[in-house]
Each structure stands twice: as structure tokens, then as C-alpha cells.
mmCIF file of C-alpha atoms in Angstrom:
data_model
loop_
_atom_site.group_PDB
_atom_site.id
_atom_site.type_symbol
_atom_site.label_atom_id
_atom_site.label_comp_id
_atom_site.label_asym_id
_atom_site.label_seq_id
_atom_site.Cartn_x
_atom_site.Cartn_y
_atom_site.Cartn_z
ATOM 1 C CA MET A 1040 68.152 22.063 160.456
ATOM 2 C CA ASN A 1041 66.871 25.626 160.550
ATOM 3 C CA LYS A 1042 66.799 26.491 156.874
ATOM 4 C CA HIS A 1043 67.357 30.159 156.982
ATOM 5 C CA ILE A 1044 70.151 31.761 155.049
ATOM 6 C CA LEU A 1045 71.063 35.479 155.150
ATOM 7 C CA PHE A 1046 73.114 36.970 152.280
ATOM 8 C CA VAL A 1047 75.347 39.879 153.271
ATOM 9 C CA THR A 1048 76.184 42.367 150.429
ATOM 10 C CA THR A 1049 77.822 45.746 150.216
ATOM 11 C CA GLY A 1050 77.722 48.726 147.900
ATOM 12 C CA ASP A 1051 75.765 49.497 144.774
ATOM 13 C CA ILE A 1052 75.312 46.665 142.307
ATOM 14 C CA LYS A 1053 76.347 49.040 139.519
ATOM 15 C CA ASN A 1054 79.867 49.052 141.004
ATOM 16 C CA VAL A 1055 80.005 45.883 143.125
ATOM 17 C CA ALA A 1056 78.791 42.877 141.166
ATOM 18 C CA THR A 1057 79.005 40.296 143.945
ATOM 19 C CA MET A 1058 75.353 40.908 144.910
ATOM 20 C CA LYS A 1059 74.440 38.925 141.834
ATOM 21 C CA ARG A 1060 74.928 35.731 143.829
ATOM 22 C CA ALA A 1061 72.405 36.710 146.388
ATOM 23 C CA LEU A 1062 69.848 37.889 143.790
ATOM 24 C CA GLY A 1063 70.363 34.733 141.676
ATOM 25 C CA LEU A 1064 70.006 32.228 144.532
ATOM 26 C CA ALA A 1065 67.184 34.008 146.414
ATOM 27 C CA ASN A 1066 64.070 32.727 144.589
ATOM 28 C CA PRO A 1067 65.343 29.215 143.885
ATOM 29 C CA MET A 1068 66.381 28.801 147.511
ATOM 30 C CA VAL A 1069 62.848 29.938 148.619
ATOM 31 C CA GLU A 1070 61.382 27.309 146.294
ATOM 32 C CA LEU A 1071 63.611 24.714 147.981
ATOM 33 C CA GLY A 1072 62.113 25.488 151.356
ATOM 34 C CA TRP A 1073 64.571 28.102 152.692
ATOM 35 C CA ASP A 1074 63.829 31.351 154.434
ATOM 36 C CA VAL A 1075 66.021 33.845 152.582
ATOM 37 C CA SER A 1076 67.136 37.258 153.730
ATOM 38 C CA ILE A 1077 69.406 39.799 152.003
ATOM 39 C CA ILE A 1078 71.224 42.722 153.570
ATOM 40 C CA ALA A 1079 71.535 45.443 150.946
ATOM 41 C CA GLN A 1080 72.590 49.064 150.770
ATOM 42 C CA ASN A 1081 69.644 51.366 150.082
ATOM 43 C CA THR A 1082 70.426 52.626 146.577
ATOM 44 C CA ILE A 1083 68.178 53.285 143.541
ATOM 45 C CA GLU A 1084 69.814 50.562 141.438
ATOM 46 C CA ASN A 1085 69.764 48.023 144.219
ATOM 47 C CA ARG A 1086 66.077 48.529 144.730
ATOM 48 C CA ILE A 1087 65.351 48.179 140.994
ATOM 49 C CA ARG A 1088 67.365 44.987 140.707
ATOM 50 C CA ILE A 1089 65.970 43.364 143.809
ATOM 51 C CA ASN A 1090 62.428 44.319 142.735
ATOM 52 C CA ILE A 1091 62.998 42.673 139.391
ATOM 53 C CA GLU A 1092 64.797 39.525 140.534
ATOM 54 C CA CYS A 1093 63.403 38.762 144.025
ATOM 55 C CA SER A 1094 59.909 37.656 145.019
ATOM 56 C CA LYS A 1095 58.085 39.143 147.927
ATOM 57 C CA LYS A 1096 58.968 36.014 149.909
ATOM 58 C CA VAL A 1097 62.579 37.172 150.085
ATOM 59 C CA ASN A 1098 63.188 39.383 153.184
ATOM 60 C CA VAL A 1099 65.302 42.411 152.273
ATOM 61 C CA ILE A 1100 67.034 44.389 155.106
ATOM 62 C CA TRP A 1101 68.029 47.816 153.876
ATOM 63 C CA PHE A 1102 70.772 49.964 155.301
ATOM 64 C CA ASP A 1103 71.815 53.522 154.401
ATOM 65 C CA SER A 1104 75.322 54.477 153.344
ATOM 66 C CA THR A 1105 77.477 55.139 156.403
ATOM 67 C CA ASN A 1106 81.021 54.764 157.631
ATOM 68 C CA VAL A 1107 82.828 51.399 157.781
ATOM 69 C CA TRP A 1108 82.536 50.739 161.451
ATOM 70 C CA LYS A 1109 78.814 51.583 161.579
ATOM 71 C CA GLU A 1110 78.183 49.353 158.502
ATOM 72 C CA ILE A 1111 79.914 46.470 160.291
ATOM 73 C CA LYS A 1112 77.926 46.961 163.497
ATOM 74 C CA LEU A 1113 74.607 47.349 161.598
ATOM 75 C CA LYS A 1114 75.178 44.041 159.656
ATOM 76 C CA THR A 1115 76.207 42.219 162.795
ATOM 77 C CA SER A 1116 73.176 43.470 164.651
ATOM 78 C CA PHE A 1117 70.924 42.342 161.721
ATOM 79 C CA CYS A 1118 72.468 38.890 161.888
ATOM 80 C CA LEU A 1119 71.948 38.748 165.679
ATOM 81 C CA ASN A 1120 68.356 39.725 165.235
ATOM 82 C CA LYS A 1121 67.636 37.184 162.562
ATOM 83 C CA LYS A 1122 69.764 34.340 163.942
ATOM 84 C CA PRO A 1123 69.969 32.566 160.537
ATOM 85 C CA SER A 1124 71.497 29.126 160.391
ATOM 86 C CA PHE A 1125 73.865 30.388 157.675
ATOM 87 C CA ILE A 1126 75.354 33.777 157.058
ATOM 88 C CA TYR A 1127 76.605 34.067 153.475
ATOM 89 C CA LEU A 1128 79.175 36.832 152.837
ATOM 90 C CA CYS A 1129 78.977 37.481 149.073
ATOM 91 C CA SER A 1130 82.515 38.847 149.387
ATOM 92 C CA LEU A 1131 85.003 39.254 152.205
ATOM 93 C CA SER A 1132 85.958 42.915 152.629
ATOM 94 C CA ILE A 1133 86.167 45.361 155.486
ATOM 95 C CA ARG A 1134 82.640 46.707 154.812
ATOM 96 C CA ASN A 1135 81.236 43.248 154.299
ATOM 97 C CA TYR A 1136 82.448 41.831 157.654
ATOM 98 C CA ILE A 1137 80.433 40.271 160.442
ATOM 99 C CA ILE A 1138 81.868 40.213 163.950
ATOM 100 C CA LYS A 1139 82.009 36.450 164.381
ATOM 101 C CA PRO A 1140 82.245 36.001 168.104
ATOM 102 C CA LYS A 1141 78.884 37.617 168.420
ATOM 103 C CA VAL A 1142 77.041 35.380 165.902
ATOM 104 C CA LYS A 1143 78.903 32.031 166.108
ATOM 105 C CA ARG A 1144 76.521 30.725 168.778
ATOM 106 C CA TYR A 1145 73.658 30.854 166.232
ATOM 107 C CA SER A 1146 75.162 30.833 162.724
ATOM 108 C CA LYS A 1147 77.746 29.281 160.454
ATOM 109 C CA ILE A 1148 79.548 31.760 158.181
ATOM 110 C CA LEU A 1149 80.136 31.073 154.471
ATOM 111 C CA VAL A 1150 82.569 33.293 152.484
ATOM 112 C CA GLU A 1151 82.474 33.503 148.688
ATOM 113 C CA HIS A 1152 85.550 34.109 146.610
ATOM 114 C CA SER A 1153 84.902 35.172 143.016
ATOM 115 C CA GLU A 1154 88.356 36.603 142.161
ATOM 116 C CA LEU A 1155 91.970 36.526 143.339
ATOM 117 C CA ALA A 1156 92.755 40.158 144.081
ATOM 118 C CA SER A 1157 96.300 39.276 145.221
ATOM 119 C CA SER A 1158 97.100 38.339 141.647
ATOM 120 C CA ILE A 1159 96.113 41.667 140.006
ATOM 121 C CA LYS A 1160 99.287 43.066 138.623
ATOM 122 C CA ASN A 1161 97.950 46.666 138.389
ATOM 123 C CA PHE A 1162 97.876 46.788 142.218
ATOM 124 C CA SER A 1163 100.933 47.820 144.117
ATOM 125 C CA SER A 1164 102.921 45.209 146.026
ATOM 126 C CA ILE A 1165 101.618 46.529 149.345
ATOM 127 C CA LYS A 1166 98.014 46.294 148.157
ATOM 128 C CA ARG A 1167 98.463 42.784 146.728
ATOM 129 C CA LEU A 1168 100.051 41.698 150.076
ATOM 130 C CA LYS A 1169 97.032 43.097 151.975
ATOM 131 C CA PHE A 1170 94.670 41.030 149.720
ATOM 132 C CA PHE A 1171 96.820 37.918 150.216
ATOM 133 C CA LEU A 1172 96.575 38.329 153.981
ATOM 134 C CA LEU A 1173 92.823 38.716 153.656
ATOM 135 C CA GLU A 1174 92.606 35.515 151.586
ATOM 136 C CA VAL A 1175 94.617 33.674 154.264
ATOM 137 C CA TYR A 1176 92.457 35.200 156.997
ATOM 138 C CA SER A 1177 89.355 33.887 155.183
ATOM 139 C CA ILE A 1178 90.322 30.274 155.694
ATOM 140 C CA PHE A 1179 90.466 30.770 159.471
ATOM 141 C CA TYR A 1180 87.459 33.117 159.729
ATOM 142 C CA ALA A 1181 84.913 31.278 157.535
ATOM 143 C CA ASP A 1182 83.280 27.987 158.537
ATOM 144 C CA TYR A 1183 82.877 27.146 154.818
ATOM 145 C CA LEU A 1184 84.110 28.617 151.540
ATOM 146 C CA VAL A 1185 82.294 28.938 148.215
ATOM 147 C CA ASN A 1186 84.537 29.421 145.118
ATOM 148 C CA ALA A 1187 83.253 30.715 141.818
ATOM 149 C CA SER A 1188 85.981 29.111 139.699
ATOM 150 C CA LYS A 1189 87.873 25.795 139.476
ATOM 151 C CA TYR A 1190 91.195 27.711 139.802
ATOM 152 C CA LEU A 1191 89.984 29.227 143.121
ATOM 153 C CA MET A 1192 89.102 25.748 144.364
ATOM 154 C CA THR A 1193 92.645 24.561 143.702
ATOM 155 C CA TYR A 1194 94.156 27.777 145.143
ATOM 156 C CA TYR A 1195 92.242 27.631 148.462
ATOM 157 C CA SER A 1196 92.813 23.883 148.814
ATOM 158 C CA LYS A 1197 96.537 24.616 148.655
ATOM 159 C CA LEU A 1198 96.216 27.476 151.014
ATOM 160 C CA TYR A 1199 94.458 25.311 153.593
ATOM 161 C CA LYS A 1200 97.222 22.705 153.424
ATOM 162 C CA ARG A 1201 99.940 25.402 153.522
ATOM 163 C CA PHE A 1202 98.600 26.622 156.783
ATOM 164 C CA LEU A 1203 98.074 23.210 158.185
ATOM 165 C CA LYS A 1204 94.302 23.184 158.130
ATOM 166 C CA SER A 1205 93.698 19.617 157.057
ATOM 167 C CA LYS A 1206 89.906 19.625 157.593
ATOM 168 C CA TYR A 1207 87.879 22.111 155.479
ATOM 169 C CA GLU A 1208 84.752 22.335 153.416
ATOM 170 C CA MET A 1209 84.464 24.115 150.075
ATOM 171 C CA HIS A 1210 81.934 24.340 147.333
ATOM 172 C CA TYR A 1211 82.407 25.112 143.653
ATOM 173 C CA SER A 1212 79.657 27.353 142.313
ATOM 174 C CA PRO A 1213 80.230 29.624 139.256
ATOM 175 C CA TYR A 1214 77.838 32.407 138.446
ATOM 176 C CA ALA A 1215 74.759 31.617 136.417
ATOM 177 C CA TYR A 1216 71.874 33.102 134.460
ATOM 178 C CA ASN A 1217 68.372 33.989 135.601
ATOM 179 C CA SER A 1218 65.823 31.809 133.719
ATOM 180 C CA ASP A 1219 63.332 34.691 133.910
ATOM 181 C CA VAL A 1220 65.613 36.870 131.802
ATOM 182 C CA MET A 1221 63.939 35.920 128.538
ATOM 183 C CA SER A 1222 60.538 37.049 129.881
ATOM 184 C CA ILE A 1223 61.712 40.553 130.737
ATOM 185 C CA GLU A 1224 59.885 43.027 128.461
ATOM 186 C CA PRO A 1225 62.313 44.160 125.702
ATOM 187 C CA LYS A 1226 61.658 47.802 126.299
ATOM 188 C CA ILE A 1227 63.630 49.330 123.433
ATOM 189 C CA LEU A 1228 63.764 46.369 121.088
ATOM 190 C CA THR A 1229 61.795 48.113 118.245
ATOM 191 C CA GLU A 1230 64.046 51.086 118.474
ATOM 192 C CA LEU A 1231 67.233 49.009 118.383
ATOM 193 C CA ASN A 1232 65.967 46.862 115.509
ATOM 194 C CA GLU A 1233 65.491 49.957 113.467
ATOM 195 C CA LYS A 1234 68.837 51.473 114.535
ATOM 196 C CA PHE A 1235 70.804 48.350 113.665
ATOM 197 C CA LYS A 1236 68.780 47.366 110.610
ATOM 198 C CA TYR A 1237 70.803 45.294 108.032
ATOM 199 C CA GLN A 1238 73.777 45.297 110.448
ATOM 200 C CA LYS A 1239 75.719 42.531 112.171
ATOM 201 C CA VAL A 1240 75.875 43.375 115.886
ATOM 202 C CA PHE A 1241 78.751 42.371 118.103
ATOM 203 C CA LEU A 1242 78.121 43.106 121.777
ATOM 204 C CA TYR A 1243 80.493 43.471 124.756
ATOM 205 C CA ILE A 1244 79.392 44.485 128.278
ATOM 206 C CA GLY A 1245 82.046 45.103 130.952
ATOM 207 C CA ASN A 1246 84.930 47.305 131.890
ATOM 208 C CA MET A 1247 86.277 49.743 129.345
ATOM 209 C CA ALA A 1248 89.920 48.967 130.126
ATOM 210 C CA GLU A 1249 92.861 48.014 127.968
ATOM 211 C CA ASN A 1250 93.517 44.782 129.920
ATOM 212 C CA TYR A 1251 89.918 43.739 129.346
ATOM 213 C CA GLY A 1252 90.482 43.487 125.608
ATOM 214 C CA LEU A 1253 89.041 46.936 124.761
ATOM 215 C CA PHE A 1254 91.550 47.773 122.080
ATOM 216 C CA THR A 1255 91.684 44.192 120.760
ATOM 217 C CA MET A 1256 87.971 44.522 119.993
ATOM 218 C CA ILE A 1257 88.261 47.990 118.462
ATOM 219 C CA ASN A 1258 91.323 47.115 116.343
ATOM 220 C CA ALA A 1259 89.586 44.018 115.071
ATOM 221 C CA ALA A 1260 86.616 46.220 114.133
ATOM 222 C CA ASN A 1261 88.900 48.603 112.301
ATOM 223 C CA GLN A 1262 90.218 45.656 110.244
ATOM 224 C CA LEU A 1263 86.688 44.223 109.734
ATOM 225 C CA LYS A 1264 85.565 47.424 108.107
ATOM 226 C CA LYS A 1265 87.796 46.540 105.160
ATOM 227 C CA HIS A 1266 86.003 43.154 104.817
ATOM 228 C CA ASP A 1267 82.440 44.423 105.402
ATOM 229 C CA ASN A 1268 81.234 47.698 106.696
ATOM 230 C CA SER A 1269 77.721 46.655 107.714
ATOM 231 C CA PHE A 1270 78.344 45.956 111.393
ATOM 232 C CA LYS A 1271 78.119 47.562 114.781
ATOM 233 C CA LEU A 1272 80.430 46.812 117.702
ATOM 234 C CA VAL A 1273 78.379 47.716 120.777
ATOM 235 C CA LEU A 1274 80.356 48.415 123.900
ATOM 236 C CA ILE A 1275 78.363 48.676 127.090
ATOM 237 C CA GLY A 1276 79.931 50.050 130.240
ATOM 238 C CA SER A 1277 82.474 52.519 131.423
ATOM 239 C CA GLY A 1278 86.102 52.456 132.627
ATOM 240 C CA ARG A 1279 89.388 54.225 132.874
ATOM 241 C CA HIS A 1280 90.309 53.849 129.134
ATOM 242 C CA LEU A 1281 86.914 54.902 127.682
ATOM 243 C CA ASN A 1282 88.046 58.342 126.558
ATOM 244 C CA LYS A 1283 91.211 56.949 124.988
ATOM 245 C CA ALA A 1284 89.120 54.396 123.111
ATOM 246 C CA LYS A 1285 86.668 57.088 121.890
ATOM 247 C CA GLU A 1286 89.665 59.117 120.559
ATOM 248 C CA PHE A 1287 90.975 56.038 118.689
ATOM 249 C CA VAL A 1288 87.500 55.485 117.158
ATOM 250 C CA GLU A 1289 87.236 59.110 116.000
ATOM 251 C CA GLN A 1290 90.764 59.173 114.574
ATOM 252 C CA ASN A 1291 90.110 56.003 112.627
ATOM 253 C CA ASN A 1292 86.696 56.998 111.276
ATOM 254 C CA LEU A 1293 84.942 54.175 113.147
ATOM 255 C CA SER A 1294 82.162 56.230 114.720
ATOM 256 C CA ASN A 1295 79.595 54.565 112.437
ATOM 257 C CA ASN A 1296 80.734 51.136 113.472
ATOM 258 C CA VAL A 1297 81.719 51.347 117.161
ATOM 259 C CA ILE A 1298 79.031 52.452 119.626
ATOM 260 C CA PHE A 1299 79.764 53.314 123.284
ATOM 261 C CA THR A 1300 76.509 53.182 125.209
ATOM 262 C CA GLY A 1301 77.760 53.852 128.753
ATOM 263 C CA TYR A 1302 75.752 52.294 131.515
ATOM 264 C CA VAL A 1303 72.571 50.434 130.402
ATOM 265 C CA SER A 1304 69.870 49.648 132.887
ATOM 266 C CA GLU A 1305 68.801 46.056 133.589
ATOM 267 C CA GLU A 1306 65.403 46.704 131.926
ATOM 268 C CA GLU A 1307 67.078 47.715 128.623
ATOM 269 C CA LEU A 1308 69.852 45.075 128.566
ATOM 270 C CA SER A 1309 67.478 42.348 127.350
ATOM 271 C CA SER A 1310 66.740 44.410 124.163
ATOM 272 C CA TYR A 1311 70.428 44.791 123.389
ATOM 273 C CA PHE A 1312 71.068 41.111 123.936
ATOM 274 C CA ARG A 1313 68.167 40.244 121.618
ATOM 275 C CA VAL A 1314 69.535 42.302 118.676
ATOM 276 C CA ALA A 1315 73.097 40.990 119.054
ATOM 277 C CA ASP A 1316 74.436 38.458 116.500
ATOM 278 C CA ALA A 1317 77.324 37.495 118.735
ATOM 279 C CA PHE A 1318 78.724 38.237 122.240
ATOM 280 C CA ILE A 1319 82.356 38.997 123.244
ATOM 281 C CA SER A 1320 84.064 38.060 126.480
ATOM 282 C CA PRO A 1321 87.791 38.563 126.223
ATOM 283 C CA LEU A 1322 90.085 37.012 128.873
ATOM 284 C CA ASN A 1323 93.805 37.308 129.480
ATOM 285 C CA ASN A 1324 96.042 34.281 130.011
ATOM 286 C CA THR A 1325 96.877 35.455 133.551
ATOM 287 C CA VAL A 1326 96.267 34.178 137.015
ATOM 288 C CA GLN A 1327 93.738 37.045 137.518
ATOM 289 C CA ASP A 1328 91.555 35.849 134.677
ATOM 290 C CA TRP A 1329 92.016 32.096 135.320
ATOM 291 C CA ALA A 1330 90.780 32.721 138.831
ATOM 292 C CA ARG A 1331 87.758 34.980 138.154
ATOM 293 C CA CYS A 1332 84.347 33.941 136.993
ATOM 294 C CA PRO A 1333 83.177 36.004 133.998
ATOM 295 C CA SER A 1334 79.545 36.568 134.984
ATOM 296 C CA LYS A 1335 78.716 38.184 131.645
ATOM 297 C CA ILE A 1336 79.148 34.861 129.822
ATOM 298 C CA TYR A 1337 76.258 33.410 131.964
ATOM 299 C CA MET A 1338 74.132 36.428 131.029
ATOM 300 C CA TYR A 1339 74.788 35.707 127.345
ATOM 301 C CA LEU A 1340 73.993 31.978 127.511
ATOM 302 C CA PRO A 1341 70.217 31.966 127.423
ATOM 303 C CA PHE A 1342 70.199 33.893 124.102
ATOM 304 C CA ASN A 1343 71.811 30.972 122.348
ATOM 305 C CA LYS A 1344 74.123 33.021 120.155
ATOM 306 C CA PRO A 1345 77.860 32.668 119.475
ATOM 307 C CA ILE A 1346 80.009 33.747 122.399
ATOM 308 C CA LEU A 1347 83.619 34.758 121.394
ATOM 309 C CA THR A 1348 85.858 34.232 124.377
ATOM 310 C CA SER A 1349 89.234 32.855 125.412
ATOM 311 C CA ASN A 1350 90.320 29.286 126.038
ATOM 312 C CA ILE A 1351 91.135 29.646 129.707
ATOM 313 C CA GLY A 1352 89.488 29.214 133.098
ATOM 314 C CA GLU A 1353 85.681 29.121 133.402
ATOM 315 C CA PRO A 1354 84.986 29.531 129.594
ATOM 316 C CA ARG A 1355 87.028 26.347 129.120
ATOM 317 C CA GLU A 1356 84.875 24.677 131.806
ATOM 318 C CA ILE A 1357 81.700 25.691 129.959
ATOM 319 C CA PHE A 1358 82.558 25.168 126.281
ATOM 320 C CA GLY A 1359 85.373 22.612 126.347
ATOM 321 C CA ASP A 1360 86.877 21.864 122.859
ATOM 322 C CA ASN A 1361 83.781 23.458 121.188
ATOM 323 C CA GLY A 1362 84.383 27.093 122.249
ATOM 324 C CA LEU A 1363 84.815 30.016 119.860
ATOM 325 C CA TYR A 1364 88.106 31.094 121.224
ATOM 326 C CA PHE A 1365 90.618 33.861 120.447
ATOM 327 C CA ASP A 1366 93.842 35.115 122.035
ATOM 328 C CA ILE A 1367 93.245 38.542 123.571
ATOM 329 C CA GLU A 1368 96.657 39.645 122.307
ATOM 330 C CA LYS A 1369 95.882 38.659 118.739
ATOM 331 C CA GLU A 1370 93.241 40.866 117.192
ATOM 332 C CA ASN A 1371 93.529 38.792 113.903
ATOM 333 C CA GLU A 1372 92.022 35.808 115.739
ATOM 334 C CA LEU A 1373 88.998 37.879 116.783
ATOM 335 C CA LEU A 1374 88.814 39.352 113.300
ATOM 336 C CA GLU A 1375 88.535 35.837 111.790
ATOM 337 C CA LEU A 1376 85.673 35.008 114.131
ATOM 338 C CA PHE A 1377 83.937 38.209 113.159
ATOM 339 C CA LYS A 1378 84.356 37.282 109.475
ATOM 340 C CA ASN A 1379 83.067 33.742 110.049
ATOM 341 C CA ILE A 1380 79.925 35.202 111.629
ATOM 342 C CA PHE A 1381 79.437 37.373 108.518
ATOM 343 C CA ASP A 1382 79.846 34.382 106.333
ATOM 344 C CA GLY A 1383 77.503 32.259 108.389
ATOM 345 C CA GLU A 1384 80.155 29.786 109.372
ATOM 346 C CA LEU A 1385 79.706 29.978 113.105
ATOM 347 C CA GLU A 1386 76.888 28.194 114.838
ATOM 348 C CA SER A 1387 75.653 28.623 118.424
ATOM 349 C CA TYR A 1388 77.352 26.542 121.125
ATOM 350 C CA ASN A 1389 76.325 23.083 122.053
ATOM 351 C CA VAL A 1390 75.792 23.627 125.767
ATOM 352 C CA ASP A 1391 72.988 22.506 128.034
ATOM 353 C CA ILE A 1392 72.185 25.919 129.441
ATOM 354 C CA GLN A 1393 70.021 24.436 132.172
ATOM 355 C CA ASN A 1394 73.245 23.364 133.866
ATOM 356 C CA HIS A 1395 74.133 27.035 134.202
ATOM 357 C CA SER A 1396 70.874 28.380 135.611
ATOM 358 C CA TRP A 1397 70.485 29.779 139.127
ATOM 359 C CA GLN A 1398 68.000 26.967 139.790
ATOM 360 C CA LYS A 1399 70.719 24.432 139.176
ATOM 361 C CA ARG A 1400 73.235 26.369 141.282
ATOM 362 C CA ALA A 1401 70.659 26.517 144.150
ATOM 363 C CA GLU A 1402 69.980 22.779 144.003
ATOM 364 C CA ASP A 1403 73.700 21.960 144.083
ATOM 365 C CA PHE A 1404 74.261 24.437 146.939
ATOM 366 C CA ASN A 1405 71.272 23.045 148.863
ATOM 367 C CA ASN A 1406 72.540 19.514 148.484
ATOM 368 C CA TRP A 1407 75.992 20.545 149.649
ATOM 369 C CA ILE A 1408 74.942 22.645 152.622
ATOM 370 C CA SER A 1409 72.384 20.054 153.725
ATOM 371 C CA SER A 1410 75.101 17.361 153.713
ATOM 372 C CA LEU A 1411 77.188 19.490 156.132
ATOM 373 C CA SER A 1412 74.409 19.485 158.668
ATOM 374 C CA ASN A 1413 73.835 15.755 158.657
#
């Protein structure tokens, strides 16, 4: 078997997180004897991240921002030029599409699903229908599927059977953490240690949106202030409800306790993670959140600190009965977890983090894909 895999990505990693799969698997796949190529848009943040996470042995093919049709043709021509044994689409979208009749002579196509867009209730009915049709199309277009959650494995298994495709191959592969993350220089650690001195630090990174638990966290912080005022709730990221959240914080005199950092570069994230006493990853009990793989949890894991999350989907797969869970609609449950951390009653999770490294994901992927070629 020609062990050459080409990862196809789109957009800037600041806005399109699916590139994380390519960056995470690249080095471990090289170590397993693969030639690895990545197609990536030429942006400042993409270059920074690839420079940090990928060795010189990874071949990066850059393309400049252009219109949809030109992007499709560029990517297809790159694939024809490289003739990899496997083309891995980190997501299936119009911009991240390869013209299959041109490449099928040389390559098998893998498509990854990391969410179920047809289940997102905020989308219009027409938009959800479009996503459903794309999901159906993927089972005919792809030679193999990779699913980032157990829910998606079940969903696509049913979809295959529904459309009478009895023979198919799928692989379960959640996101993971980069084992090199602990060696990244903590650039602003001294500054943050001084800033958060004598404070408990609760950290969330993600979308600043109401349905992502934004106001559950802020309301819990508002109640926690009555119990103990020596804490910081650090919220990293941006989103459509950021200004509304800032207004709430100001109106409730929470400015000393709730900190909005905005976007934080990868080089500085390690420092924030090191000063945190606990991490937060809220999830809703909805199909959307059962289906998605919360990549931030895997970023938190190597720091071996309490992770406050919800008892559904992939968190349940990771922590089982030992998770530190709260209902996103019940701020009092999160408040109790906050209090328990203050009182020293919560210990770090009992999870073998090596099972959630990109090295482990690469080994499992390599074993699976090799078996298909035998």
C-alpha cells in the first residue's frame, strides 16, 4: 500500500476548527511511516499553528483565498498532482470538495463528520434540509467515513441502512490532545500568576453564545460571589451574545470576577490553562450536542484539573460515572461544583489521558485504514 495521506482543509483555523484533525494526526502519522500532506488556506493563524504543531516532514500545500469554484479546482489539481492513496476531507462542504471522478483512479476519499448540522435548531428549515441532503450525499460520495462521536456512528449507520447501502466502512475517532502541549513555553504565565494571585480560576474557552451555557456560567458566578468573592471566571472567545453578557456583568457588579479575554493565541493559551483551577465545558441535552465532539475537553485533559461538563455524548464516553457533571439549564448545579472546588472537595478525574492523545488516535486510524487495504 502506498502510505500517503493528504488532508484537505478549508478556511482559517480561528473560525473553522476542523483543521485540528489534520494538525493532530500529521506528526504521529509520519512516525508511523506515512507521507503526510495538508492543503491549507494561506492565513497568518494557519501558518502559526502549522509551524507549532507540524514537523518539517509534513508537506504543506498553501492556497490563497479565492472564490468557491477556484478553490475546488485548486484542491482537485493538488490531489491529482500528489496522487495520495487516501484523501481525507476534514469536513464536507462546498469549499472543501474534491471532484471525485478525476481522482478516484488514484485515491480513496475519506470524509469526516464532527457534528450534525441538520440538527441545529437555530438554522431555518431550509438550511437544515440542505445539511441533511449533504449528510446523505456523503454516504454515496465517500469511500469511508470517520465520525468524531459515538452518536454520529449510530446516525450514519442508520443512514446507510435507510438508503439500502448494506456494505460500508466507518471509523470512530474523537478529537484528542497534543502531547507536546505541556512543553509549549508558557509565555505569560508570570503575568497571569500575579494577576490571579490568591484567586480561584474557572476557565471556559469557546463560543460566547447563550446556547453554549454562557449565562449559566455567569449566573453561577453571580451566586458564587455571595459564597466567596476570591475567584475569576475567565471566558475566552467571542460570539453573538458577548455584548449582552458584558452588559449583564456590568449591571451586576461582576467586573472584578468575570473576565472576557476575546481571542487568545495558541502560544498564550498554555499559560491560561496552567493557572486555571478548573475548566468548564457546558453541553445541552440536545441532538446537536450529543452528536458533536467537544474538542476543548481534550485540550483540558493533559492539565489534570477538574473538568465541569454535562453527562451526555462524548463527555460521558470519557468520564463515565466519575464525571463532574451539571445540567446546563440549572445554574445551581454548576454553583455547587464551584463551591466544592473552593472547599477542596473535588479531585481531578481518574482518566488515562494517553488514550486521548493524537498518538493513540493515529495508531487506531492506521490500524483501521491498513485493514481496509488488506
